[in-house]
PDB file of C-alpha atoms in Angstrom:
ATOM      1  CA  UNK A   1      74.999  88.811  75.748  1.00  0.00           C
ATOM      2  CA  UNK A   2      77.980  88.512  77.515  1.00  0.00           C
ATOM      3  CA  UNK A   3      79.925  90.804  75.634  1.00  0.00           C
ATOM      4  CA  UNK A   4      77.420  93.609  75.927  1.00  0.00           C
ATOM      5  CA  UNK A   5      77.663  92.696  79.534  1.00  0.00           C
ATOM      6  CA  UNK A   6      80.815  93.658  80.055  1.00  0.00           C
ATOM      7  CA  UNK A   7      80.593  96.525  77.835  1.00  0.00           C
ATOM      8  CA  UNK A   8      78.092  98.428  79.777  1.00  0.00           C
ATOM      9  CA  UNK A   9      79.785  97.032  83.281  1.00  0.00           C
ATOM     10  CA  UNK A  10      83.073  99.155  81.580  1.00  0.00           C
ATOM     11  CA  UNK A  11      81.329 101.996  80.301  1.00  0.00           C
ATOM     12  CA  UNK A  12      79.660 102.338  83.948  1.00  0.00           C
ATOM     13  CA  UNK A  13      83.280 102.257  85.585  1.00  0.00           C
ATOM     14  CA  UNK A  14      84.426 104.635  83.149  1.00  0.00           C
ATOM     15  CA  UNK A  15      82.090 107.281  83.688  1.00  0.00           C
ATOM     16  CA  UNK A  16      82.008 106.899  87.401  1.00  0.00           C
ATOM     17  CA  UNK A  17      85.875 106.884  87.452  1.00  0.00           C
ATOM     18  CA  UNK A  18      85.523 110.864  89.418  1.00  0.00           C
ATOM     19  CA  UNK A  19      83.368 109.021  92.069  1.00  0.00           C
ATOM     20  CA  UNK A  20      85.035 105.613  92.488  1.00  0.00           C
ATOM     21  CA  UNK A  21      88.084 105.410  90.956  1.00  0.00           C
ATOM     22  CA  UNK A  22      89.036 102.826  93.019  1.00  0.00           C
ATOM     23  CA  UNK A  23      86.341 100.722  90.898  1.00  0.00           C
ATOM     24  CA  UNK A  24      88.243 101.355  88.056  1.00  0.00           C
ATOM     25  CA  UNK A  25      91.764 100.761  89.075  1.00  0.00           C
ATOM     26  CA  UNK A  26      90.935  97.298  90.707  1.00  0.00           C
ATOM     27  CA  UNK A  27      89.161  96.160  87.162  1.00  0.00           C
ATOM     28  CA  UNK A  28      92.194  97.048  85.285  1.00  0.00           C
ATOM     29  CA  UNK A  29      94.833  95.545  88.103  1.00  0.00           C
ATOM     30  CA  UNK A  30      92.347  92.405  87.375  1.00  0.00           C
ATOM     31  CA  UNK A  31      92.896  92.451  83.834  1.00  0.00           C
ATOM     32  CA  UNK A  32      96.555  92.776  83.856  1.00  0.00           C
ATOM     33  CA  UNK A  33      97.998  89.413  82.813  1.00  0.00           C
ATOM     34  CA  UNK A  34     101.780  90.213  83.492  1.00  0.00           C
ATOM     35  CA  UNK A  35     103.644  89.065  86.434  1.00  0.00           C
ATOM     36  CA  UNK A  36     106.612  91.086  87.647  1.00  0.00           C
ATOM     37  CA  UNK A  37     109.480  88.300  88.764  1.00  0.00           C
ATOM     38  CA  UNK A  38     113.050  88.622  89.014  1.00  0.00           C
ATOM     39  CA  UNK A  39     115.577  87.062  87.428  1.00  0.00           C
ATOM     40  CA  UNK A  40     117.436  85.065  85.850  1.00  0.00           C
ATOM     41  CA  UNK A  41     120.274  86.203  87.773  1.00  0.00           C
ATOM     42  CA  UNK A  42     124.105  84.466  88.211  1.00  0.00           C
ATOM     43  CA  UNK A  43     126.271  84.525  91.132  1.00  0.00           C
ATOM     44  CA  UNK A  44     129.529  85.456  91.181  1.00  0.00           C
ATOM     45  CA  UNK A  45     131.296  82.437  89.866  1.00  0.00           C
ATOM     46  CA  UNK A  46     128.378  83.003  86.746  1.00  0.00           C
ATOM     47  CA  UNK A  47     126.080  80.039  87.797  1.00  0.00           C
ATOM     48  CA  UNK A  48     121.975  81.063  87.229  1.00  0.00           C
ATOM     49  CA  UNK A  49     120.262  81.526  90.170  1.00  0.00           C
ATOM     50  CA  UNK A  50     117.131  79.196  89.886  1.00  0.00           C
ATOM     51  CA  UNK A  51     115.634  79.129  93.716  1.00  0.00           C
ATOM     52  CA  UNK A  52     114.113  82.120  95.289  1.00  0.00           C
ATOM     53  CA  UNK A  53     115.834  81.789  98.520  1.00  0.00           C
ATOM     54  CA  UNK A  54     118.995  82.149  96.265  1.00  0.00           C
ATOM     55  CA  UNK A  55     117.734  85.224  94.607  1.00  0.00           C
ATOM     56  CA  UNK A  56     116.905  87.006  97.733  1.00  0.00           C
ATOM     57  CA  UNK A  57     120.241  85.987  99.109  1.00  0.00           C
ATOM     58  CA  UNK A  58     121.940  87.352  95.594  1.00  0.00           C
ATOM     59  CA  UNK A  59     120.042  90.641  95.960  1.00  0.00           C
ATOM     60  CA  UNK A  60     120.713  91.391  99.503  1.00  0.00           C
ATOM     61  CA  UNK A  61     124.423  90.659  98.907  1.00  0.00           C
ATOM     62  CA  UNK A  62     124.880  93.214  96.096  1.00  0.00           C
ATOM     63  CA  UNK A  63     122.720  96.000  98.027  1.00  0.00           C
ATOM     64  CA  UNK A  64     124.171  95.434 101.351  1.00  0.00           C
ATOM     65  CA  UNK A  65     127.459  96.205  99.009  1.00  0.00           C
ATOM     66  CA  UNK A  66     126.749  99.054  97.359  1.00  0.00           C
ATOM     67  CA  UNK A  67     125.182 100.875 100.466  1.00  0.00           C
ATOM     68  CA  UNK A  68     127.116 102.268 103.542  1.00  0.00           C
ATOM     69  CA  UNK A  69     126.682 102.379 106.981  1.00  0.00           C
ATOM     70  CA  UNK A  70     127.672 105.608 108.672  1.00  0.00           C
ATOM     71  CA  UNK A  71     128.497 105.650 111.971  1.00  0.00           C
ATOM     72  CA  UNK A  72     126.614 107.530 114.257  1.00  0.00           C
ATOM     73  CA  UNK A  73     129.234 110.257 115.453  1.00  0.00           C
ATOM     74  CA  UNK A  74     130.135 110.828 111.599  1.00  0.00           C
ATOM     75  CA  UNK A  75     127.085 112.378 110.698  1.00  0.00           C
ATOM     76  CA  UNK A  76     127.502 115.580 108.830  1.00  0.00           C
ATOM     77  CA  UNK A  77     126.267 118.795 110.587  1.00  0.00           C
ATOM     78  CA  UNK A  78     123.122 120.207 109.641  1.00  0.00           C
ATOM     79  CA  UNK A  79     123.234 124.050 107.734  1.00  0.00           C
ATOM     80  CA  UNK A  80     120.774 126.232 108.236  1.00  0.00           C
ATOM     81  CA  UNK A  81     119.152 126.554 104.807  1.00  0.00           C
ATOM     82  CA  UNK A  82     117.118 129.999 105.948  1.00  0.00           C
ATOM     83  CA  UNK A  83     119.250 133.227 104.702  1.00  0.00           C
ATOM     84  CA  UNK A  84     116.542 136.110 105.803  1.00  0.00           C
ATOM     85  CA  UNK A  85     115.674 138.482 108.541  1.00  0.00           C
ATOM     86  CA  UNK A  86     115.095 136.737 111.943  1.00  0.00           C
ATOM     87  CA  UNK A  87     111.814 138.185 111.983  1.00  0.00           C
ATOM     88  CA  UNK A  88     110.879 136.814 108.474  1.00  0.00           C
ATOM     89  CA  UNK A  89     111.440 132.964 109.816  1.00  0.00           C
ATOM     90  CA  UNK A  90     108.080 130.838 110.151  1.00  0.00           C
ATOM     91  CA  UNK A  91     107.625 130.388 114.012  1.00  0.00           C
ATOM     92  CA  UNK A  92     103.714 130.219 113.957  1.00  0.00           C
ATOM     93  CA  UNK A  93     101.482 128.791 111.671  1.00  0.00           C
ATOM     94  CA  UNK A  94      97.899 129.773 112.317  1.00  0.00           C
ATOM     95  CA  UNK A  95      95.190 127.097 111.369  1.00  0.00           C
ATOM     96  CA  UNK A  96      91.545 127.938 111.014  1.00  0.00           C
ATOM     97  CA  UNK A  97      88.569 125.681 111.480  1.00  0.00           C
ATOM     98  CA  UNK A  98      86.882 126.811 108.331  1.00  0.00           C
ATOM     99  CA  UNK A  99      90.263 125.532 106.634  1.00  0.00           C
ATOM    100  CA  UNK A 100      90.673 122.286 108.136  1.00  0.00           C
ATOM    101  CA  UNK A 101      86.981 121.962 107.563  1.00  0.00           C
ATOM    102  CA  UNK A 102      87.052 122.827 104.019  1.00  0.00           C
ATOM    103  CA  UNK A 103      90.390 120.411 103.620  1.00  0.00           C
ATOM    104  CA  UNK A 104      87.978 117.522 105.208  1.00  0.00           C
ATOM    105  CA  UNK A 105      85.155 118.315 103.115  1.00  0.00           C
ATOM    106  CA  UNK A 106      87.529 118.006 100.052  1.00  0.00           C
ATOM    107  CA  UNK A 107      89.121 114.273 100.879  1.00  0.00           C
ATOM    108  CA  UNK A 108      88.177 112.059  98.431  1.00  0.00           C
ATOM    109  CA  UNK A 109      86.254 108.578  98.966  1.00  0.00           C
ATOM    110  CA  UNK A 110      87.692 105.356  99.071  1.00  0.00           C
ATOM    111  CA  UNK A 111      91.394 106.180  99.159  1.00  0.00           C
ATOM    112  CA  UNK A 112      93.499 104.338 101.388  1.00  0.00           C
ATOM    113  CA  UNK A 113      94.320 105.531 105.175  1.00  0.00           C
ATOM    114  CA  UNK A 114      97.582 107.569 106.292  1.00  0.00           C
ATOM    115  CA  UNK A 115      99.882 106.168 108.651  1.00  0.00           C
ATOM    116  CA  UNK A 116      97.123 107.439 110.746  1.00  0.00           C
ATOM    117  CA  UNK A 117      94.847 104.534 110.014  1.00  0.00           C
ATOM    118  CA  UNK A 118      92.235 107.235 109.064  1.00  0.00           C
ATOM    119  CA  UNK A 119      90.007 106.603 106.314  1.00  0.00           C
ATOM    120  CA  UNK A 120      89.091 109.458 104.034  1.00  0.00           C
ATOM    121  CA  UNK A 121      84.870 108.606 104.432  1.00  0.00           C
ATOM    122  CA  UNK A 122      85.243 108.532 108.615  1.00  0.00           C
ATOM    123  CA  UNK A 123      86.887 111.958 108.061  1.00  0.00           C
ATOM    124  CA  UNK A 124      84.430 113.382 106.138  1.00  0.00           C
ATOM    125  CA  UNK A 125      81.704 111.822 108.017  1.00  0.00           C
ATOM    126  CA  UNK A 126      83.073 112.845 111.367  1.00  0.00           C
ATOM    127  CA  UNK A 127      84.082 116.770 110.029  1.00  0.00           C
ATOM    128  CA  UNK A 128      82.004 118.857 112.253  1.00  0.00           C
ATOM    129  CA  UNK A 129      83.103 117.033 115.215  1.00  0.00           C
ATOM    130  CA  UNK A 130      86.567 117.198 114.537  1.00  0.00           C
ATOM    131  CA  UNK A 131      86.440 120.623 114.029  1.00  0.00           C
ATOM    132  CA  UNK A 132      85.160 121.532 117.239  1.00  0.00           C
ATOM    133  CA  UNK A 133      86.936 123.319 119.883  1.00  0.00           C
TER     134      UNK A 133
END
């Protein structure tokens, strides 16, 4: 009983995977039984690392190393990448309400907000209002 259970619970997620895939990604980030960790590491003196405190401190020591810090009046000058006409460059970008309407009407459900803090559904819910001049 339970089996068939959980068969029909998977088949449902499976076909409604278009829909909700976020369903379906959380059921299999359930079911994954591996845990990512780091280590065992040694120091330099070749002594394992056992304490996380010690691992972080390990880690931050070797990237802190191997990146550098640029001052800020060394800073390479900027090219410009552009090699056409003046007239050809991109100064004006005209954006219709039919297209930002048809973008909103194409967001998908249940994916995660931008750095906006906008959820997909209040978009699409909100479209003709947004639209408006």
């Amino acid at each position: 009983l339970v089996k068939k259970a959980k068969k029909k619970f998977e088949e449902k997620l499976a076909k409604n995977i278009k829909q909700d895939s976020k369903s379906f990604f959380a059921y299999i980030r359930e079911k994954k039984v591996i845990k990512d960790t780091v280590g065992p590491l040694k120091d330099e003196h070749g002594n394992v690392v056992t304490t996380d405190l010690e691992t972080a401190e390990l880690l931050n020591e070797y990237f802190a190393s191997v990146f550098t810090l640029e001052k800020k009046g060394q800073l390479p000058e900027m090219q410009n990448v552009y090699r056409g006409e003046k007239d050809g460059e991109l100064l004006c970008i005209n954006i219709s309400e039919v297209i930002v309407r048809e973008k909103l009407s194409n967001l998908k459900p249940g994916k995660a907000p931008g750095p906006d803090k906008m959820y997909t559904t209040m978009l699409k819910e909100t479209n003709s209002s947004q639209c408006s001049k």
